[in-house]
Short mmCIF file of C-alpha atoms and ligand atoms in Angstrom, two decimals:
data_model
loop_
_atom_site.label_atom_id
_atom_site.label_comp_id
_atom_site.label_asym_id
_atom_site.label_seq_id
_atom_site.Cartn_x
_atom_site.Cartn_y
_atom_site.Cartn_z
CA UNK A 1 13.67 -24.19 17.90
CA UNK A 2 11.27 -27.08 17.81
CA UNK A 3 7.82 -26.96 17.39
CA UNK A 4 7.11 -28.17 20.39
CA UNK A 5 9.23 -25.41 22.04
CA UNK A 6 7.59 -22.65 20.13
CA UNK A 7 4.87 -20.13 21.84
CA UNK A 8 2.58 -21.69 19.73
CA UNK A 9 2.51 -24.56 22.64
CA UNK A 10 2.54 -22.12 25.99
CA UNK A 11 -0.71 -21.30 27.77
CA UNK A 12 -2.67 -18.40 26.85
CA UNK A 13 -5.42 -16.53 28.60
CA UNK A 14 -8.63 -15.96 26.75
CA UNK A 15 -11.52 -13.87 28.94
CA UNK A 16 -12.28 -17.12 31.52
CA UNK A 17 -9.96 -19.49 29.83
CA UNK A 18 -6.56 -20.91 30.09
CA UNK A 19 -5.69 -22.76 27.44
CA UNK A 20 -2.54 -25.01 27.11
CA UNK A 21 -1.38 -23.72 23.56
CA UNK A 22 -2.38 -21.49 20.96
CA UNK A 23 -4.27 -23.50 18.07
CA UNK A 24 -7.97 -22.74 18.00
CA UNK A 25 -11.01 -24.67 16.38
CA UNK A 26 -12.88 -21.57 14.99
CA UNK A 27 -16.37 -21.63 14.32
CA UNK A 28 -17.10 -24.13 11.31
CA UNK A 29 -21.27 -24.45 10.27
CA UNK A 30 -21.55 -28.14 9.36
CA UNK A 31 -25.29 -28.30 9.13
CA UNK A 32 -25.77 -31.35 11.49
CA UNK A 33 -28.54 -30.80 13.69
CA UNK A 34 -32.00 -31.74 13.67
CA UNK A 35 -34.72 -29.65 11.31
CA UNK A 36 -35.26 -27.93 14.70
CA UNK A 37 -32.09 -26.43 14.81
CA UNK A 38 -31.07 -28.66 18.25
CA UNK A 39 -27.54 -30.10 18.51
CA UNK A 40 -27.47 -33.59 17.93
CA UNK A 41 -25.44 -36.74 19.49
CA UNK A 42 -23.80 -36.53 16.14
CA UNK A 43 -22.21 -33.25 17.05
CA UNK A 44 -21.46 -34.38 20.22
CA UNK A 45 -19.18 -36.77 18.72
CA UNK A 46 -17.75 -34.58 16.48
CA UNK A 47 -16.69 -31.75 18.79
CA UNK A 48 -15.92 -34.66 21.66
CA UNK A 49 -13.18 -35.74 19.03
CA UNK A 50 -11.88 -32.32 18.01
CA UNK A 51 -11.49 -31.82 22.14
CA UNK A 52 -8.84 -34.27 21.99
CA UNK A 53 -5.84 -32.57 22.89
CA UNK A 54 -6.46 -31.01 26.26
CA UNK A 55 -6.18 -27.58 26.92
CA UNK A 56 -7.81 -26.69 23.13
CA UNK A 57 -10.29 -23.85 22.79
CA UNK A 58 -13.38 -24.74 20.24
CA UNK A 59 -15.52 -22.08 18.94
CA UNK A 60 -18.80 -23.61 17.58
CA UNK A 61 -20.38 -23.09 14.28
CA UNK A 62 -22.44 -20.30 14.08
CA UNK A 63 -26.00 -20.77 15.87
CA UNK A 64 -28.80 -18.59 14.89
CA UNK A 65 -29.34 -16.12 18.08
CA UNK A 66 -33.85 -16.30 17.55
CA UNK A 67 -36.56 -18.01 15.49
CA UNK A 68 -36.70 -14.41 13.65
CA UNK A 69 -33.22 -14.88 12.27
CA UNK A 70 -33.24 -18.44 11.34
CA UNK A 71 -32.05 -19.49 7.72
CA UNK A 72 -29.38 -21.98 7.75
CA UNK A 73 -30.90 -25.59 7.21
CA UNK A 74 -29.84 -28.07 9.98
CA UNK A 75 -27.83 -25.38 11.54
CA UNK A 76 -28.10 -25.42 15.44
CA UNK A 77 -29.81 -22.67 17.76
CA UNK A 78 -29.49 -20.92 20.86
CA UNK A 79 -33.05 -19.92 21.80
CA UNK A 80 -35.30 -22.71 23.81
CA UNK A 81 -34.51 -24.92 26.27
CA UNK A 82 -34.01 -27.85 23.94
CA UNK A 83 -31.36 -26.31 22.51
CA UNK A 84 -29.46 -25.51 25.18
CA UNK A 85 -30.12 -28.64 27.26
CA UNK A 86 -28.35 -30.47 23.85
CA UNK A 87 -25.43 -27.84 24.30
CA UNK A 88 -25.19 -28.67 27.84
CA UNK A 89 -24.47 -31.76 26.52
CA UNK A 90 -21.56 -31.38 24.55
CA UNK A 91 -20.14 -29.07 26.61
CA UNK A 92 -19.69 -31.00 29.22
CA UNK A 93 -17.75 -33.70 26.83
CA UNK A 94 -15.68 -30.95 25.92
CA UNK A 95 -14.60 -29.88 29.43
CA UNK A 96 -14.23 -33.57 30.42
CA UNK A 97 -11.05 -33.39 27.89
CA UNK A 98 -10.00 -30.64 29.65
CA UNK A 99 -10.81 -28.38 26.63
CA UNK A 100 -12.94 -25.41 26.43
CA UNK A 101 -15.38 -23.92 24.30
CA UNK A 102 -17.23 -20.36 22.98
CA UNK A 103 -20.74 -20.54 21.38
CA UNK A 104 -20.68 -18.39 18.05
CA UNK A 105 -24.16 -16.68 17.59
CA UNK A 106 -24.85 -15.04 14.44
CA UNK A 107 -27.88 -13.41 12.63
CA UNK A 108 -27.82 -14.24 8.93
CA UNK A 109 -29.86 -11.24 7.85
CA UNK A 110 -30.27 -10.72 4.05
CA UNK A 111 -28.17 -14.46 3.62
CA UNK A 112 -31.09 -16.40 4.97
CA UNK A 113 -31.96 -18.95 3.06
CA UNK A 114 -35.70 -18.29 1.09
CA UNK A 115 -36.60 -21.35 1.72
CA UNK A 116 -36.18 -21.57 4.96
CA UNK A 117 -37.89 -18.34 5.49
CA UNK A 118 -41.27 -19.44 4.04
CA UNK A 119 -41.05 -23.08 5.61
CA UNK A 120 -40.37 -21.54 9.49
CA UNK A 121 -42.77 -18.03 8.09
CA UNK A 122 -40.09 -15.31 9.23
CA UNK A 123 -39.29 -12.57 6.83
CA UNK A 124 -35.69 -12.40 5.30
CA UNK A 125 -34.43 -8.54 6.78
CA UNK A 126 -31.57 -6.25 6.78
CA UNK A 127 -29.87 -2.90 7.30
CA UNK A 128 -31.38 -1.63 4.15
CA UNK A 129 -33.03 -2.84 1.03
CA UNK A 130 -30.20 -4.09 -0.46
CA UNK A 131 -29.80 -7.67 -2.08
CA UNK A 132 -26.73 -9.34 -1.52
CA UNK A 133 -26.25 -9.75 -5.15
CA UNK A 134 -28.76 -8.54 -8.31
CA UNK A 135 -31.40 -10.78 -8.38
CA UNK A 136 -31.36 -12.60 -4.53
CA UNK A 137 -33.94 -11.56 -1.98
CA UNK A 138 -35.01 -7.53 -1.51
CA UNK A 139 -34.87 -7.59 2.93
CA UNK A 140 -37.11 -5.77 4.72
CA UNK A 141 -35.23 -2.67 6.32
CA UNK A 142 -35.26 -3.58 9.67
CA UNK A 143 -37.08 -0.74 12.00
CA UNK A 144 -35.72 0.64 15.31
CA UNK A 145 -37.87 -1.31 17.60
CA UNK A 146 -36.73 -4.50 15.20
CA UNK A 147 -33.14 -3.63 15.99
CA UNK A 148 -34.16 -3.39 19.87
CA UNK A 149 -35.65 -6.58 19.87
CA UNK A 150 -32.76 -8.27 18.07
CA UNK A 151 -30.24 -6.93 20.48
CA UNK A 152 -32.38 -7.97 23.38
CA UNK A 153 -32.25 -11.85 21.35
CA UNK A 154 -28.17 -11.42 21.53
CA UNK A 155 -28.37 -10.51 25.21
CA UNK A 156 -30.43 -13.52 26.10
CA UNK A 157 -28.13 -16.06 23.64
CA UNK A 158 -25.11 -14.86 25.88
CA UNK A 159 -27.14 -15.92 29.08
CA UNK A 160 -28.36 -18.97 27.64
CA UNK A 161 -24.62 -19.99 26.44
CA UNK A 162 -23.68 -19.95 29.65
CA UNK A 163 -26.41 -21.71 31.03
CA UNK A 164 -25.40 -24.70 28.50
CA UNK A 165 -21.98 -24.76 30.07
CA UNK A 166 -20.56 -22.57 27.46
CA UNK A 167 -17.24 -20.62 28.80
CA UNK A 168 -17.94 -17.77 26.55
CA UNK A 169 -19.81 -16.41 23.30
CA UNK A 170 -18.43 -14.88 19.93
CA UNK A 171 -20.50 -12.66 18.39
CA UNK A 172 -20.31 -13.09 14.23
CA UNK A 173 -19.59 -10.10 12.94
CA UNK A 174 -18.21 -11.22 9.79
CA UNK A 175 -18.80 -13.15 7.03
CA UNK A 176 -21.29 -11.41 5.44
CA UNK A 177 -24.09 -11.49 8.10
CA UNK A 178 -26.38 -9.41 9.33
CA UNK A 179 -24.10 -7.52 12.11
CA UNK A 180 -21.77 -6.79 9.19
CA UNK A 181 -24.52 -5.77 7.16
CA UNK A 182 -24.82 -2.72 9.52
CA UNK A 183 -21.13 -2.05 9.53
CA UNK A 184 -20.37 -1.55 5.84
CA UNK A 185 -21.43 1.08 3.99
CA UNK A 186 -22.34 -0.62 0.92
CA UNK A 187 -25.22 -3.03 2.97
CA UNK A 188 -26.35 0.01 5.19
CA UNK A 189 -27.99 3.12 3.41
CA UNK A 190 -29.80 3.96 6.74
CA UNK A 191 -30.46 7.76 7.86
CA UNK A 192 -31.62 6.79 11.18
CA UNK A 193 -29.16 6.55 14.43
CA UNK A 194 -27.74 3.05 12.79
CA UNK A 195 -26.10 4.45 9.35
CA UNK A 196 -25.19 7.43 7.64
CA UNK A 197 -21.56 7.79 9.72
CA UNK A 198 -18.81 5.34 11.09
CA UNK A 199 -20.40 5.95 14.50
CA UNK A 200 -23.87 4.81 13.58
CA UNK A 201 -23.00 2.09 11.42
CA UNK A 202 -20.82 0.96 14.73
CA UNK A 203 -24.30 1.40 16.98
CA UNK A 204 -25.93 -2.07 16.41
CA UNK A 205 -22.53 -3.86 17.02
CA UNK A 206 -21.87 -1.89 19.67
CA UNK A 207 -24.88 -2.38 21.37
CA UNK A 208 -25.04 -6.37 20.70
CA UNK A 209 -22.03 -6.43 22.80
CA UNK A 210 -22.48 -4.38 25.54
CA UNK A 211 -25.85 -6.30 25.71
CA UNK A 212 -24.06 -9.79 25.94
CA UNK A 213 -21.58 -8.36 28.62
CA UNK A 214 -24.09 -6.97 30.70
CA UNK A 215 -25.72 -10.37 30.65
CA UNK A 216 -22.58 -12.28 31.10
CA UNK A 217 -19.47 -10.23 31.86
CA UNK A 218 -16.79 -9.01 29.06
CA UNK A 219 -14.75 -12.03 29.95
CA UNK A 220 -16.71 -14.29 28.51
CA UNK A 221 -17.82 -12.05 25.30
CA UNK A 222 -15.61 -12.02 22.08
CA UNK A 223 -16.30 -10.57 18.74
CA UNK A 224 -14.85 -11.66 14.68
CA UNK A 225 -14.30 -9.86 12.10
CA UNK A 226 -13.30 -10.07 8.74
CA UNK A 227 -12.27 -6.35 7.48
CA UNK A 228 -10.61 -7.01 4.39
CA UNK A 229 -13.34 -9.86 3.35
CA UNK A 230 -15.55 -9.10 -0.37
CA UNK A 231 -17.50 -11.83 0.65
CA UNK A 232 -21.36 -12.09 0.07
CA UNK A 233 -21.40 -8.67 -1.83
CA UNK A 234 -19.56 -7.02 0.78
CA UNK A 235 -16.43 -4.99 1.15
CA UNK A 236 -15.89 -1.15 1.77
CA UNK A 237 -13.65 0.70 -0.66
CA UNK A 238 -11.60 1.88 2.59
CA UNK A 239 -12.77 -0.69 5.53
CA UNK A 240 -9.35 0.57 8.16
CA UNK A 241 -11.70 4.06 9.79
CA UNK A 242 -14.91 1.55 10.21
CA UNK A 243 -13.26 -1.18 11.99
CA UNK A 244 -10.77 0.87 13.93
CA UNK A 245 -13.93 2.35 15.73
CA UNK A 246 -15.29 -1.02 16.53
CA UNK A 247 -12.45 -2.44 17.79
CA UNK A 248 -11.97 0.88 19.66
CA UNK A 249 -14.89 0.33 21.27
CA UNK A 250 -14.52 -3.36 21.74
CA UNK A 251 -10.94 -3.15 23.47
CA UNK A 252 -13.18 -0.39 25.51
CA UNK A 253 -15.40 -2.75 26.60
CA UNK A 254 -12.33 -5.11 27.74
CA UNK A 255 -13.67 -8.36 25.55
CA UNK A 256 -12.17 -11.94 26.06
CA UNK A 257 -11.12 -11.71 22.58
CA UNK A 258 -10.77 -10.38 19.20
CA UNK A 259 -11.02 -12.58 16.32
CA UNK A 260 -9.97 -11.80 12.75
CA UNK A 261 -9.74 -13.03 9.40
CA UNK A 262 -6.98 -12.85 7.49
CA UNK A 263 -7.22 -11.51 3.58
CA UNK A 264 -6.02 -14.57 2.39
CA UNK A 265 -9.31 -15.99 2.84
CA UNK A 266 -12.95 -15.35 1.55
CA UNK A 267 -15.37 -17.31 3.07
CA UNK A 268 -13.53 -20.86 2.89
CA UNK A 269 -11.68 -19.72 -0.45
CA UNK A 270 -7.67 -19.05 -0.94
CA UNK A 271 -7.65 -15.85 -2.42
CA UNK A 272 -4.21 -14.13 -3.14
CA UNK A 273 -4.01 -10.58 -0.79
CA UNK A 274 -1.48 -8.28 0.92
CA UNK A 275 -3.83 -6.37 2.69
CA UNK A 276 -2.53 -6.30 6.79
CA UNK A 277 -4.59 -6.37 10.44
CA UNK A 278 -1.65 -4.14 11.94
CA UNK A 279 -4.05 -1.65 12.53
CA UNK A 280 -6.39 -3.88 14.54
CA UNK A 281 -3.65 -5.22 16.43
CA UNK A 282 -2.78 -1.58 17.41
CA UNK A 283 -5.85 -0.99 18.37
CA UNK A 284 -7.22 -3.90 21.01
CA UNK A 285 -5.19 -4.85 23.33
CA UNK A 286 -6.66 -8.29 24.38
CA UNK A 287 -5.92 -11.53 23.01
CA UNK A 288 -6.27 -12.09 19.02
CA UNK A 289 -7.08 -14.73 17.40
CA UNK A 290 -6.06 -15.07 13.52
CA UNK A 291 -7.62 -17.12 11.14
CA UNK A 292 -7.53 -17.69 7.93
CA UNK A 293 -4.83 -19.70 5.52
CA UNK A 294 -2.80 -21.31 8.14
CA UNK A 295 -0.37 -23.88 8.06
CA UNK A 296 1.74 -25.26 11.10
CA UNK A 297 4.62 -23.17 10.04
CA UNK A 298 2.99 -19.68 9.20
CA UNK A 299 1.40 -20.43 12.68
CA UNK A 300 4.97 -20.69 14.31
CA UNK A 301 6.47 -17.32 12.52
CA UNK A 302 3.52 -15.26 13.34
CA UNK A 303 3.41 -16.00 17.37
CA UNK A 304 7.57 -16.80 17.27
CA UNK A 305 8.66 -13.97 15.01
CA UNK A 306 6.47 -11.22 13.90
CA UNK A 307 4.23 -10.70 16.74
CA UNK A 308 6.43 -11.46 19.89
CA UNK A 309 4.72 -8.36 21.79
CA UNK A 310 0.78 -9.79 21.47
CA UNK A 311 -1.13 -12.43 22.98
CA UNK A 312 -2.23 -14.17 19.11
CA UNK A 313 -3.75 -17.60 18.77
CA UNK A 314 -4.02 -19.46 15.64
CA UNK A 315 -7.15 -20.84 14.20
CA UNK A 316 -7.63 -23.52 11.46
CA UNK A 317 -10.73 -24.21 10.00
CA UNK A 318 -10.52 -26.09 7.13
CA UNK A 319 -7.98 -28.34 8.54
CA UNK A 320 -9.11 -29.00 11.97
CA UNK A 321 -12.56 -30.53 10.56
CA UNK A 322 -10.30 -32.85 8.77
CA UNK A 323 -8.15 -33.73 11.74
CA UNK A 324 -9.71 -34.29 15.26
CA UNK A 325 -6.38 -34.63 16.34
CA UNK A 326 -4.97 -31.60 14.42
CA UNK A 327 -2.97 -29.64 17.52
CA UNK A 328 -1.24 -33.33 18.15
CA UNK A 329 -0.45 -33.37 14.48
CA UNK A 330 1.12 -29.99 13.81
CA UNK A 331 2.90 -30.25 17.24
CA UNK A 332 4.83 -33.82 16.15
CA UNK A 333 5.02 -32.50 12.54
CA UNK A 334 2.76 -34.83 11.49
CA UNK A 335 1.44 -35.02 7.54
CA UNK A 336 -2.64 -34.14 8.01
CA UNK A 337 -5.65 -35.55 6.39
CA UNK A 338 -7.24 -33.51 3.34
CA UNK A 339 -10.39 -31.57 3.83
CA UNK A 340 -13.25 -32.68 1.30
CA UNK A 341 -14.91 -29.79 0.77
CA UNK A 342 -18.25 -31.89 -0.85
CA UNK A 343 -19.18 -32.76 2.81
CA UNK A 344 -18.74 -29.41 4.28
CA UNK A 345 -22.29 -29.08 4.64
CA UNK A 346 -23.94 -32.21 3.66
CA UNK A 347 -26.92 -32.45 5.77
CA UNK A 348 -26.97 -34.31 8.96
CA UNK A 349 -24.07 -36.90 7.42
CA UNK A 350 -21.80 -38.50 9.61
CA UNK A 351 -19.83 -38.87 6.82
CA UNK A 352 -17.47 -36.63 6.06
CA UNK A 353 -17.93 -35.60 9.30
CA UNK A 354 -16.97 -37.91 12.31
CA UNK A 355 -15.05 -40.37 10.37
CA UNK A 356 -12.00 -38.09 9.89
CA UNK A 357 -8.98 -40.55 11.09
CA UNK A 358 -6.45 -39.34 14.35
CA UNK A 359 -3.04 -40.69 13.51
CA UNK A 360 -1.65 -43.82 14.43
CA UNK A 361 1.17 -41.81 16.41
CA UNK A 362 -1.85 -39.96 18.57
CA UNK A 363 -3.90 -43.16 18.87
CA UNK A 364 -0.48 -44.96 20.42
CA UNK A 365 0.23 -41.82 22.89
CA UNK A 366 -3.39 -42.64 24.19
CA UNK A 367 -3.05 -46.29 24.27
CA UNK A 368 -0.13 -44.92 27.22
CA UNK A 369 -2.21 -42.26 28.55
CA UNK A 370 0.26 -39.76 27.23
CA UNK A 371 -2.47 -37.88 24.75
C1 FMN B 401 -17.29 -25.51 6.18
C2 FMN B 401 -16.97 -24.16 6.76
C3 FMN B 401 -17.92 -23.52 7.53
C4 FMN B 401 -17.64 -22.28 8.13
N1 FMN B 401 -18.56 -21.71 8.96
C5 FMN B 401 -18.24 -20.59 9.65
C6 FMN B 401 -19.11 -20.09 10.67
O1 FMN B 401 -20.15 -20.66 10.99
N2 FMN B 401 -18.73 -18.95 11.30
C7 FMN B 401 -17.56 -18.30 11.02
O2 FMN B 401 -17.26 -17.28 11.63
N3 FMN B 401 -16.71 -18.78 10.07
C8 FMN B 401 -17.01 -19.91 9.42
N4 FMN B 401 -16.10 -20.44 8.52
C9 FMN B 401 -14.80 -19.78 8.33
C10 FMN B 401 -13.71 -20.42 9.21
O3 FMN B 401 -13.93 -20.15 10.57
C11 FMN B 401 -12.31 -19.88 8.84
O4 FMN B 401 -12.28 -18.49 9.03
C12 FMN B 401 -11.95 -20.19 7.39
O5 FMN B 401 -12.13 -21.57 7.12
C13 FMN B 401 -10.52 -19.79 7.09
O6 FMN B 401 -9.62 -20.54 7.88
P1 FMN B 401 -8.76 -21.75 7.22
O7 FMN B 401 -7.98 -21.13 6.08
O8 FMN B 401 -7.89 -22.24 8.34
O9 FMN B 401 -9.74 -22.78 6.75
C14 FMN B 401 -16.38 -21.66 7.90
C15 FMN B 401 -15.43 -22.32 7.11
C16 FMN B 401 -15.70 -23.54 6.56
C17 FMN B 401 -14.64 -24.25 5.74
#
């Protein structure tokens, strides 16, 4: 079988979308907007190119869901109307492709960035007083009425995606951020309704996404995780009995999708791991999407071979910021452009950033209004 002929190319349904194949942008923080945290026309080009190939679902970077849980310099937010009149923006680019796109929201938690936290005045918080590693920022436990309020924040980012054009939201619930925070035991030491038991370190998740459905519907509302990941001084001894209750409770909700990463990865680091998502996959029975250590190939096998009974898409992350035309590519069997990992998150630079090249081959199937 050819590429082209694998199920890696047929449509898939995610919540409100159709897309034409299987290859997803996932979310990717590149640290291009303004000081403000607004989208820029620079990241309008950026996800306008990375749209190319119709039919493509793009998750965003992560935006920061309120000015309380800022952190990430030059990372984009999802909380005035600036913000999402910039959004509506690029959006609206995207769709013109004929692609699609999620907003990932995130709260960073005890990974804000101190600086940032006394230059905008918010206090760095978490699940309990624990510092992500010995000698990094003490949080402040977060309260009950804190948690309210933040949930409340997630509610209104879903609304407000959707008023920027978005089709959907992600919720980040990985990575070592705050929502994870509450679901591993070793970041929440709580005795209150939010720790102390797989149920109440579920709660805060829980209730961040029934809060985005009721605003939006679960169609549009999907989650990531990344069980297996020892990122950021995370990492449960045993993570399978926490996660299956999430995802219990997310496939109960009906979400748009599921999104996990793969043990190969931690953070954007090839780490060598046989642990396996079998049990997640057992457990929601929406769409997945896998990231995490992909190549065209591995992509094919997993959708072709191993998982012939699920609805799995693929997501690239390192590679699809170095090739705007990256579904094209791995379709023809095209060699890709190398990632250079120095400009990852260099500061409102176009370079490194927009200057990625598309093939020749792509650039000629436009030329004929074939791409
Ligand atoms: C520069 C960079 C920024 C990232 N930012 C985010 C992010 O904002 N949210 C998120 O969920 N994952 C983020 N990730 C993780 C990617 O989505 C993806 O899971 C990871 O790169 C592994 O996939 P890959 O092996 O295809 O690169 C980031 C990765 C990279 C390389």
């Amino acid at each position: 079988m050819t590429m082209a002929e694998s199920r890696l190319f047929k449509p898939l349904r995610i919540g409100t979308v159709e897309t034409k194949h299987r290859i997803v942008m996932p979310a990717a923080s590149r640290m291009r907007a303004t000081d403000d945290h607004i989208p820029t026309d620079l990241m309008l080009e950026y996800y306008t190119q990375r749209a190319a190939v119709p039919g493509t679902l793009i998750i965003t970077e992560a935006n920061l869901v309120s000015p309380e849980h800022s952190g990430y310099t030059n990372a984009p937010g999802i909380w005035n109307a600036e913000q999402i009149a910039a959004w509506r923006k690029i959006t609206d680019a995207v769709h013109s492709k004929g692609s699609s796109m999620f907003l990932q929201v995130m709260a960073l938690g005890r990974m804000a960035d101190p600086s940032e936290a006394k230059k905008e005045g918010f206090t760095i918080v978490g699940a309990s007083d624990i510092p992500w590693m010995a000698g990094a920022v003490v949080p402040k436990v977060m309260t009950v009425e804190d948690v309210t309020r933040t949930v409340q924040q997630f509610g209104q980012a879903a609304k407000n995606a959707v008023e920027a054009g978005f089709d959907g939201i992600e919720l980040l619930a990985g990575n070592g951020m705050l929502v994870e925070q509450f679901l591993q035991d070793v970041s929440n030491q709580r005795d209150d309704q939010y720790g102390g038991s797989i149920e109440n370190r579920s709660r805060f998740t829980h209730e961040i996404l029934q809060a985005m459905v009721d605003a939006i519907g679960a169609q549009r509302v999907g989650v990531r995780f990344s069980p297996w990941s020892e990122y950021l001084g995370l990492g449960m001894d045993d993570p399978v009995p926490q996660y299956s209750d999430i995802l219990r409770k997310a496939n109960d909700l009906s979400l748009s999708h599921v999104h996990l990463i793969t043990s190969r990865v931690k953070g954007s680091d090839d780490v060598v791991s046989a642990e396996t998502l079998d049990f997640a996959y057992n457990l929601f029975h929406g769409p997945i999407i896998l990231a995490g250590g992909f190549t065209g190939e591995l992509a094919r096998k997993l959708v072709d071979e191993e998982y012939l009974d699920k609805d799995i898409a693929v997501a690239f992350g390192r590679q699809f910021i170095a090739n705007p035309d990256l579904v094209f590519r791995i379709r023809e069997g095209l060699a890709l452009n190398d990632y250079d990992r120095s400009s990852f998150y260099a500061l409102k630079d176009p370079e490194g950033y927009i200057d990625y090249p598309f093939s020749e081959e792509y650039l000629a199937q436009r030329r004929l209004g074939n791409a």
